[in-house]
Amino acid sequence: MKKIIGMYHTQQQHWVGDGFHVRTLFSYAQLGQALSPFLLLDYAAPEYFTPTQTPRGVGSHPHRGFETVTLAKQGEVAHKDSRGGGGTIQTGDVQWMTAGAGLLHEEFHSHAFSEQGGVLEMVQLWVNLPAKDKMTPGKYQAIRADEIPLVALDNAGSQLRVIAGEYQQQRGAATTFSPVNVWDVQFAVHQQHQFRVPKGHTTLLVVLSGEVQINQAHIVQPNSVVLFDREDEQPFLVHAMLESECVILTGEPLNEPIQGYGPFVMNTQEEIMRAFHDFQSGQFGVMD
C-alpha cells in the first residue's frame, strides 16, 4: 500500500468574518513544499445559523497569486469580485476563483439562506499558481452540482464527485493551471475502496466526517489529513468504519519557492511587497 508520511489532526476553530467557523486542516505555513501545489484547506463543519436580515460573511478583501476553491456542502454562499465575477453557490455547487494578478472579493451567506436560517457546511481549498501564471487575469468559474461528474463506487451508496482532474475516465468541469485532481467522496459504512493516483503527485486524504481506516492499519478521525509518499506507486486503501465524507487531492508539485503573507502567495518577498503596493494603489479594481 502507498506509504503514509504524515497524519495531521486539529480541533482548533476560528472565525473568518462572522459567517464561517472553520478549522484549518492544513497550511503551507506548517508543511511548505510537502503540500505543493496545495496551500491551505479550511473546513466549516455543519453549523446552524439563526435567521437574520443582515447576511453574515466576509467583506471585501484582496488576493493575488493563487486560486480558491469553495465546495458548498450545505447552505448557500454569494460571491462577488472586482472583475465582475459572482453568483450564488448552493448545496453541491463549487466556485473556483483564480485571483491571479489580483482582485478584491467578498463572500456572504445568500440573502435567502440568511432570512431562513439553516445549516452551513463549506470547504475552501487554496491551490497555488505556477510562477508563470501568477499574474494571469483573474477568473471565476461557477460549477453547478449537476455539472460535476458522479461516479458510483459500489452498490451501497459510496460515490465520488470529480470536481477537477479525472477519475475512471470522468473529467471534472474545472479548468486548472497545473495537473490536479479534486475528488469529493462519500463512503457508505463498512465499504472499502482502493485509489491509485499519478506517480509523483502530492496526495492528500482529508477526512471531514465519520471514521476511516487507511491501508488496513491507521484509524483516521474527522478533521484530519493523511499525506502520502509522492514516489510510491502503490494504491492506498480506504475502509469506512462509519459513514464518512472525505476529499482526495492530488497534484503535480510546482517545485518553486513559496512566499506568502496573508492574502498574497508569490515566489519572492519582493513580489509580496509589490502585491501590497498594487493593492494599496487601487490596481486590484473596485467593488461595485
GROMACS .gro file of N, CA, C and O in nm, residues 12-104:
model
  372
   12GLN      N    1  -0.895   2.289   1.662
   12GLN     CA    2  -0.897   2.433   1.686
   12GLN      C    3  -0.975   2.505   1.576
   12GLN      O    4  -0.951   2.486   1.457
   13GLN      N    5  -1.070   2.588   1.619
   13GLN     CA    6  -1.154   2.662   1.525
   13GLN      C    7  -1.129   2.812   1.537
   13GLN      O    8  -1.086   2.862   1.642
   14HIS      N    9  -1.157   2.882   1.428
   14HIS     CA   10  -1.154   3.029   1.431
   14HIS      C   11  -1.257   3.081   1.331
   14HIS      O   12  -1.301   3.008   1.241
   15TRP      N   13  -1.296   3.205   1.350
   15TRP     CA   14  -1.393   3.267   1.261
   15TRP      C   15  -1.324   3.338   1.146
   15TRP      O   16  -1.224   3.407   1.166
   16VAL      N   17  -1.379   3.322   1.028
   16VAL     CA   18  -1.342   3.402   0.911
   16VAL      C   19  -1.460   3.494   0.887
   16VAL      O   20  -1.568   3.448   0.849
   17GLY      N   21  -1.440   3.623   0.915
   17GLY     CA   22  -1.553   3.714   0.920
   17GLY      C   23  -1.648   3.669   1.030
   17GLY      O   24  -1.604   3.618   1.134
   18ASP      N   25  -1.778   3.685   1.008
   18ASP     CA   26  -1.875   3.635   1.106
   18ASP      C   27  -1.963   3.526   1.047
   18ASP      O   28  -2.065   3.489   1.105
   19GLY      N   29  -1.919   3.470   0.932
   19GLY     CA   30  -2.003   3.372   0.864
   19GLY      C   31  -1.945   3.233   0.850
   19GLY      O   32  -2.018   3.140   0.813
   20PHE      N   33  -1.815   3.218   0.879
   20PHE     CA   34  -1.751   3.090   0.853
   20PHE      C   35  -1.666   3.051   0.974
   20PHE      O   36  -1.564   3.114   1.002
   21HIS      N   37  -1.710   2.948   1.045
   21HIS     CA   38  -1.642   2.900   1.166
   21HIS      C   39  -1.560   2.778   1.123
   21HIS      O   40  -1.614   2.669   1.106
   22VAL      N   41  -1.431   2.796   1.104
   22VAL     CA   42  -1.351   2.696   1.032
   22VAL      C   43  -1.240   2.637   1.117
   22VAL      O   44  -1.192   2.697   1.213
   23ARG      N   45  -1.198   2.519   1.074
   23ARG     CA   46  -1.074   2.458   1.117
   23ARG      C   47  -0.979   2.458   0.998
   23ARG      O   48  -1.019   2.416   0.888
   24THR      N   49  -0.856   2.505   1.018
   24THR     CA   50  -0.756   2.496   0.911
   24THR      C   51  -0.690   2.360   0.922
   24THR      O   52  -0.610   2.334   1.013
   25LEU      N   53  -0.725   2.269   0.829
   25LEU     CA   54  -0.678   2.131   0.838
   25LEU      C   55  -0.537   2.114   0.785
   25LEU      O   56  -0.466   2.022   0.826
   26PHE      N   57  -0.496   2.199   0.692
   26PHE     CA   58  -0.353   2.202   0.655
   26PHE      C   59  -0.319   2.339   0.600
   26PHE      O   60  -0.406   2.413   0.554
   27SER      N   61  -0.190   2.373   0.608
   27SER     CA   62  -0.143   2.504   0.562
   27SER      C   63   0.004   2.495   0.521
   27SER      O   64   0.083   2.425   0.585
   28TYR      N   65   0.037   2.569   0.415
   28TYR     CA   66   0.176   2.573   0.370
   28TYR      C   67   0.267   2.636   0.475
   28TYR      O   68   0.388   2.611   0.477
   29ALA      N   69   0.210   2.715   0.567
   29ALA     CA   70   0.291   2.776   0.672
   29ALA      C   71   0.355   2.669   0.761
   29ALA      O   72   0.463   2.689   0.815
   30GLN      N   73   0.287   2.554   0.776
   30GLN     CA   74   0.341   2.445   0.856
   30GLN      C   75   0.411   2.338   0.773
   30GLN      O   76   0.514   2.285   0.813
   31LEU      N   77   0.357   2.308   0.654
   31LEU     CA   78   0.407   2.193   0.578
   31LEU      C   79   0.480   2.231   0.449
   31LEU      O   80   0.542   2.145   0.387
   32GLY      N   81   0.473   2.357   0.409
   32GLY     CA   82   0.554   2.407   0.297
   32GLY      C   83   0.541   2.327   0.169
   32GLY      O   84   0.431   2.294   0.123
   33GLN      N   85   0.658   2.291   0.112
   33GLN     CA   86   0.662   2.227  -0.018
   33GLN      C   87   0.600   2.088  -0.018
   33GLN      O   88   0.566   2.036  -0.124
   34ALA      N   89   0.585   2.026   0.098
   34ALA     CA   90   0.526   1.893   0.104
   34ALA      C   91   0.383   1.892   0.051
   34ALA      O   92   0.332   1.788   0.010
   35LEU      N   93   0.317   2.010   0.053
   35LEU     CA   94   0.179   2.021   0.007
   35LEU      C   95   0.165   2.062  -0.140
   35LEU      O   96   0.057   2.051  -0.196
   36SER      N   97   0.270   2.113  -0.200
   36SER     CA   98   0.261   2.174  -0.333
   36SER      C   99   0.195   2.080  -0.434
   36SER      O  100   0.228   1.961  -0.439
   37PRO      N  101   0.097   2.131  -0.511
   37PRO     CA  102   0.060   2.270  -0.534
   37PRO      C  103  -0.049   2.323  -0.441
   37PRO      O  104  -0.100   2.433  -0.462
   38PHE      N  105  -0.087   2.246  -0.340
   38PHE     CA  106  -0.192   2.290  -0.249
   38PHE      C  107  -0.131   2.376  -0.138
   38PHE      O  108  -0.017   2.356  -0.098
   39LEU      N  109  -0.209   2.473  -0.092
   39LEU     CA  110  -0.159   2.569   0.006
   39LEU      C  111  -0.229   2.559   0.140
   39LEU      O  112  -0.165   2.568   0.245
   40LEU      N  113  -0.360   2.543   0.138
   40LEU     CA  114  -0.437   2.554   0.261
   40LEU      C  115  -0.575   2.492   0.239
   40LEU      O  116  -0.628   2.496   0.127
   41LEU      N  117  -0.632   2.436   0.347
   41LEU     CA  118  -0.771   2.392   0.340
   41LEU      C  119  -0.840   2.427   0.471
   41LEU      O  120  -0.793   2.388   0.579
   42ASP      N  121  -0.949   2.502   0.461
   42ASP     CA  122  -1.035   2.537   0.574
   42ASP      C  123  -1.164   2.457   0.562
   42ASP      O  124  -1.223   2.447   0.454
   43TYR      N  125  -1.208   2.403   0.675
   43TYR     CA  126  -1.334   2.329   0.678
   43TYR      C  127  -1.428   2.390   0.780
   43TYR      O  128  -1.396   2.400   0.898
   44ALA      N  129  -1.543   2.434   0.733
   44ALA     CA  130  -1.650   2.480   0.820
   44ALA      C  131  -1.748   2.365   0.837
   44ALA      O  132  -1.828   2.336   0.747
   45ALA      N  133  -1.739   2.296   0.951
   45ALA     CA  134  -1.826   2.182   0.978
   45ALA      C  135  -1.970   2.229   0.991
   45ALA      O  136  -1.996   2.349   1.012
   46PRO      N  137  -2.067   2.139   0.977
   46PRO     CA  138  -2.208   2.180   0.983
   46PRO      C  139  -2.239   2.261   1.108
   46PRO      O  140  -2.208   2.220   1.220
   47GLU      N  141  -2.298   2.379   1.087
   47GLU     CA  142  -2.331   2.468   1.198
   47GLU      C  143  -2.460   2.542   1.164
   47GLU      O  144  -2.475   2.593   1.052
   48TYR      N  145  -2.549   2.551   1.261
   48TYR     CA  146  -2.677   2.619   1.238
   48TYR      C  147  -2.662   2.769   1.262
   48TYR      O  148  -2.606   2.812   1.362
   49PHE      N  149  -2.715   2.846   1.167
   49PHE     CA  150  -2.718   2.991   1.179
   49PHE      C  151  -2.864   3.035   1.188
   49PHE      O  152  -2.948   2.995   1.108
   50THR      N  153  -2.892   3.119   1.286
   50THR     CA  154  -3.028   3.168   1.306
   50THR      C  155  -3.065   3.267   1.196
   50THR      O  156  -2.978   3.332   1.137
   51PRO      N  157  -3.195   3.283   1.168
   51PRO     CA  158  -3.237   3.377   1.064
   51PRO      C  159  -3.193   3.520   1.097
   51PRO      O  160  -3.187   3.561   1.214
   52THR      N  161  -3.160   3.595   0.993
   52THR     CA  162  -3.120   3.734   1.009
   52THR      C  163  -3.148   3.809   0.879
   52THR      O  164  -3.150   3.750   0.770
   53GLN      N  165  -3.168   3.939   0.890
   53GLN     CA  166  -3.185   4.022   0.771
   53GLN      C  167  -3.052   4.073   0.718
   53GLN      O  168  -3.045   4.127   0.608
   54THR      N  169  -2.946   4.057   0.798
   54THR     CA  170  -2.812   4.103   0.758
   54THR      C  171  -2.723   3.983   0.733
   54THR      O  172  -2.682   3.915   0.828
   55PRO      N  173  -2.693   3.951   0.607
   55PRO     CA  174  -2.613   3.832   0.577
   55PRO      C  175  -2.476   3.834   0.648
   55PRO      O  176  -2.409   3.936   0.653
   56ARG      N  177  -2.440   3.719   0.700
   56ARG     CA  178  -2.308   3.702   0.762
   56ARG      C  179  -2.208   3.662   0.655
   56ARG      O  180  -2.243   3.600   0.555
   57GLY      N  181  -2.081   3.694   0.680
   57GLY     CA  182  -1.979   3.655   0.584
   57GLY      C  183  -1.851   3.732   0.601
   57GLY      O  184  -1.814   3.771   0.711
   58VAL      N  185  -1.783   3.754   0.487
   58VAL     CA  186  -1.654   3.823   0.485
   58VAL      C  187  -1.663   3.935   0.384
   58VAL      O  188  -1.691   3.911   0.266
   59GLY      N  189  -1.635   4.057   0.430
   59GLY     CA  190  -1.639   4.172   0.340
   59GLY      C  191  -1.522   4.177   0.243
   59GLY      O  192  -1.437   4.087   0.239
   60SER      N  193  -1.516   4.281   0.164
   60SER     CA  194  -1.417   4.295   0.057
   60SER      C  195  -1.274   4.278   0.108
   60SER      O  196  -1.232   4.343   0.204
   61HIS      N  197  -1.199   4.191   0.040
   61HIS     CA  198  -1.058   4.167   0.074
   61HIS      C  199  -0.984   4.122  -0.051
   61HIS      O  200  -1.044   4.069  -0.145
   62PRO      N  201  -0.851   4.140  -0.055
   62PRO     CA  202  -0.775   4.110  -0.177
   62PRO      C  203  -0.716   3.969  -0.177
   62PRO      O  204  -0.701   3.905  -0.072
   63HIS      N  205  -0.679   3.923  -0.298
   63HIS     CA  206  -0.599   3.801  -0.315
   63HIS      C  207  -0.510   3.821  -0.437
   63HIS      O  208  -0.547   3.890  -0.532
   64ARG      N  209  -0.394   3.756  -0.436
   64ARG     CA  210  -0.308   3.751  -0.554
   64ARG      C  211  -0.224   3.623  -0.550
   64ARG      O  212  -0.180   3.580  -0.444
   65GLY      N  213  -0.206   3.561  -0.666
   65GLY     CA  214  -0.106   3.456  -0.681
   65GLY      C  215  -0.154   3.313  -0.666
   65GLY      O  216  -0.074   3.220  -0.679
   66PHE      N  217  -0.284   3.291  -0.643
   66PHE     CA  218  -0.332   3.155  -0.624
   66PHE      C  219  -0.481   3.148  -0.659
   66PHE      O  220  -0.539   3.247  -0.705
   67GLU      N  221  -0.541   3.030  -0.636
   67GLU     CA  222  -0.683   3.011  -0.663
   67GLU      C  223  -0.753   2.964  -0.536
   67GLU      O  224  -0.694   2.894  -0.453
   68THR      N  225  -0.879   3.002  -0.521
   68THR     CA  226  -0.961   2.950  -0.411
   68THR      C  227  -1.071   2.861  -0.470
   68THR      O  228  -1.132   2.895  -0.571
   69VAL      N  229  -1.092   2.748  -0.405
   69VAL     CA  230  -1.193   2.652  -0.449
   69VAL      C  231  -1.287   2.630  -0.331
   69VAL      O  232  -1.245   2.582  -0.225
   70THR      N  233  -1.413   2.664  -0.348
   70THR     CA  234  -1.511   2.654  -0.239
   70THR      C  235  -1.617   2.550  -0.273
   70THR      O  236  -1.684   2.561  -0.376
   71LEU      N  237  -1.629   2.449  -0.187
   71LEU     CA  238  -1.729   2.345  -0.202
   71LEU      C  239  -1.842   2.373  -0.104
   71LEU      O  240  -1.819   2.380   0.017
   72ALA      N  241  -1.962   2.390  -0.157
   72ALA     CA  242  -2.078   2.412  -0.071
   72ALA      C  243  -2.139   2.276  -0.038
   72ALA      O  244  -2.204   2.213  -0.121
   73LYS      N  245  -2.115   2.231   0.084
   73LYS     CA  246  -2.172   2.104   0.129
   73LYS      C  247  -2.318   2.122   0.171
   73LYS      O  248  -2.404   2.039   0.140
   74GLN      N  249  -2.345   2.229   0.245
   74GLN     CA  250  -2.481   2.264   0.286
   74GLN      C  251  -2.489   2.416   0.293
   74GLN      O  252  -2.392   2.481   0.332
   75GLY      N  253  -2.604   2.470   0.259
   75GLY     CA  254  -2.622   2.614   0.267
   75GLY      C  255  -2.591   2.683   0.136
   75GLY      O  256  -2.570   2.619   0.032
   76GLU      N  257  -2.589   2.816   0.140
   76GLU     CA  258  -2.568   2.897   0.020
   76GLU      C  259  -2.474   3.013   0.051
   76GLU      O  260  -2.487   3.079   0.154
   77VAL      N  261  -2.382   3.038  -0.043
   77VAL     CA  262  -2.289   3.149  -0.029
   77VAL      C  263  -2.291   3.232  -0.157
   77VAL      O  264  -2.285   3.177  -0.268
   78ALA      N  265  -2.301   3.363  -0.141
   78ALA     CA  266  -2.299   3.455  -0.254
   78ALA      C  267  -2.161   3.516  -0.267
   78ALA      O  268  -2.103   3.563  -0.168
   79HIS      N  269  -2.107   3.515  -0.389
   79HIS     CA  270  -1.972   3.566  -0.417
   79HIS      C  271  -1.982   3.685  -0.512
   79HIS      O  272  -2.066   3.689  -0.601
   80LYS      N  273  -1.891   3.781  -0.491
   80LYS     CA  274  -1.882   3.896  -0.580
   80LYS      C  275  -1.738   3.941  -0.583
   80LYS      O  276  -1.671   3.942  -0.479
   81ASP      N  277  -1.685   3.975  -0.704
   81ASP     CA  278  -1.546   4.021  -0.710
   81ASP      C  279  -1.531   4.142  -0.801
   81ASP      O  280  -1.623   4.180  -0.873
   82SER      N  281  -1.413   4.203  -0.796
   82SER     CA  282  -1.387   4.329  -0.865
   82SER      C  283  -1.365   4.311  -1.015
   82SER      O  284  -1.351   4.410  -1.087
   83ARG      N  285  -1.362   4.188  -1.063
   83ARG     CA  286  -1.353   4.164  -1.208
   83ARG      C  287  -1.489   4.129  -1.268
   83ARG      O  288  -1.498   4.088  -1.384
   84GLY      N  289  -1.595   4.141  -1.188
   84GLY     CA  290  -1.729   4.116  -1.239
   84GLY      C  291  -1.779   3.976  -1.218
   84GLY      O  292  -1.893   3.944  -1.255
   85GLY      N  293  -1.695   3.889  -1.159
   85GLY     CA  294  -1.740   3.754  -1.130
   85GLY      C  295  -1.837   3.753  -1.013
   85GLY      O  296  -1.831   3.840  -0.926
   86GLY      N  297  -1.924   3.656  -1.011
   86GLY     CA  298  -2.015   3.649  -0.897
   86GLY      C  299  -2.128   3.551  -0.921
   86GLY      O  300  -2.147   3.499  -1.030
   87GLY      N  301  -2.199   3.527  -0.814
   87GLY     CA  302  -2.312   3.435  -0.820
   87GLY      C  303  -2.329   3.368  -0.686
   87GLY      O  304  -2.253   3.391  -0.592
   88THR      N  305  -2.431   3.286  -0.677
   88THR     CA  306  -2.461   3.214  -0.553
   88THR      C  307  -2.434   3.066  -0.572
   88THR      O  308  -2.485   3.007  -0.668
   89ILE      N  309  -2.352   3.009  -0.484
   89ILE     CA  310  -2.333   2.865  -0.489
   89ILE      C  311  -2.424   2.802  -0.385
   89ILE      O  312  -2.429   2.846  -0.270
   90GLN      N  313  -2.495   2.700  -0.429
   90GLN     CA  314  -2.591   2.631  -0.344
   90GLN      C  315  -2.536   2.492  -0.309
   90GLN      O  316  -2.428   2.453  -0.356
   91THR      N  317  -2.609   2.420  -0.227
   91THR     CA  318  -2.564   2.288  -0.183
   91THR      C  319  -2.522   2.202  -0.302
   91THR      O  320  -2.597   2.185  -0.398
   92GLY      N  321  -2.399   2.153  -0.297
   92GLY     CA  322  -2.345   2.070  -0.404
   92GLY      C  323  -2.267   2.145  -0.509
   92GLY      O  324  -2.193   2.083  -0.588
   93ASP      N  325  -2.278   2.277  -0.513
   93ASP     CA  326  -2.207   2.357  -0.612
   93ASP      C  327  -2.063   2.383  -0.568
   93ASP      O  328  -2.026   2.367  -0.451
   94VAL      N  329  -1.983   2.429  -0.665
   94VAL     CA  330  -1.843   2.464  -0.640
   94VAL      C  331  -1.813   2.596  -0.709
   94VAL      O  332  -1.860   2.620  -0.821
   95GLN      N  333  -1.736   2.682  -0.642
   95GLN     CA  334  -1.683   2.800  -0.712
   95GLN      C  335  -1.531   2.791  -0.712
   95GLN      O  336  -1.469   2.758  -0.612
   96TRP      N  337  -1.474   2.818  -0.829
   96TRP     CA  338  -1.329   2.810  -0.848
   96TRP      C  339  -1.284   2.948  -0.894
   96TRP      O  340  -1.306   2.988  -1.007
   97MET      N  341  -1.222   3.022  -0.805
   97MET     CA  342  -1.182   3.159  -0.834
   97MET      C  343  -1.031   3.169  -0.851
   97MET      O  344  -0.955   3.130  -0.763
   98THR      N  345  -0.990   3.221  -0.964
   98THR     CA  346  -0.849   3.247  -0.991
   98THR      C  347  -0.820   3.392  -0.955
   98THR      O  348  -0.866   3.484  -1.023
   99ALA      N  349  -0.743   3.413  -0.847
   99ALA     CA  350  -0.707   3.550  -0.809
   99ALA      C  351  -0.606   3.606  -0.908
   99ALA      O  352  -0.612   3.723  -0.946
  100GLY      N  353  -0.509   3.523  -0.949
  100GLY     CA  354  -0.410   3.566  -1.047
  100GLY      C  355  -0.343   3.695  -1.007
  100GLY      O  356  -0.294   3.711  -0.895
  101ALA      N  357  -0.341   3.792  -1.099
  101ALA     CA  358  -0.271   3.919  -1.078
  101ALA      C  359  -0.330   4.002  -0.966
  101ALA      O  360  -0.266   4.094  -0.916
  102GLY      N  361  -0.451   3.970  -0.925
  102GLY     CA  362  -0.508   4.039  -0.810
  102GLY      C  363  -0.651   4.083  -0.832
  102GLY      O  364  -0.687   4.132  -0.940
  103LEU      N  365  -0.732   4.062  -0.731
  103LEU     CA  366  -0.869   4.112  -0.732
  103LEU      C  367  -0.917   4.127  -0.588
  103LEU      O  368  -0.853   4.081  -0.493
  104LEU      N  369  -1.030   4.194  -0.576
  104LEU     CA  370  -1.099   4.203  -0.449
  104LEU      C  371  -1.222   4.114  -0.457
  104LEU      O  372  -1.282   4.100  -0.565
   0.00000   0.00000   0.00000
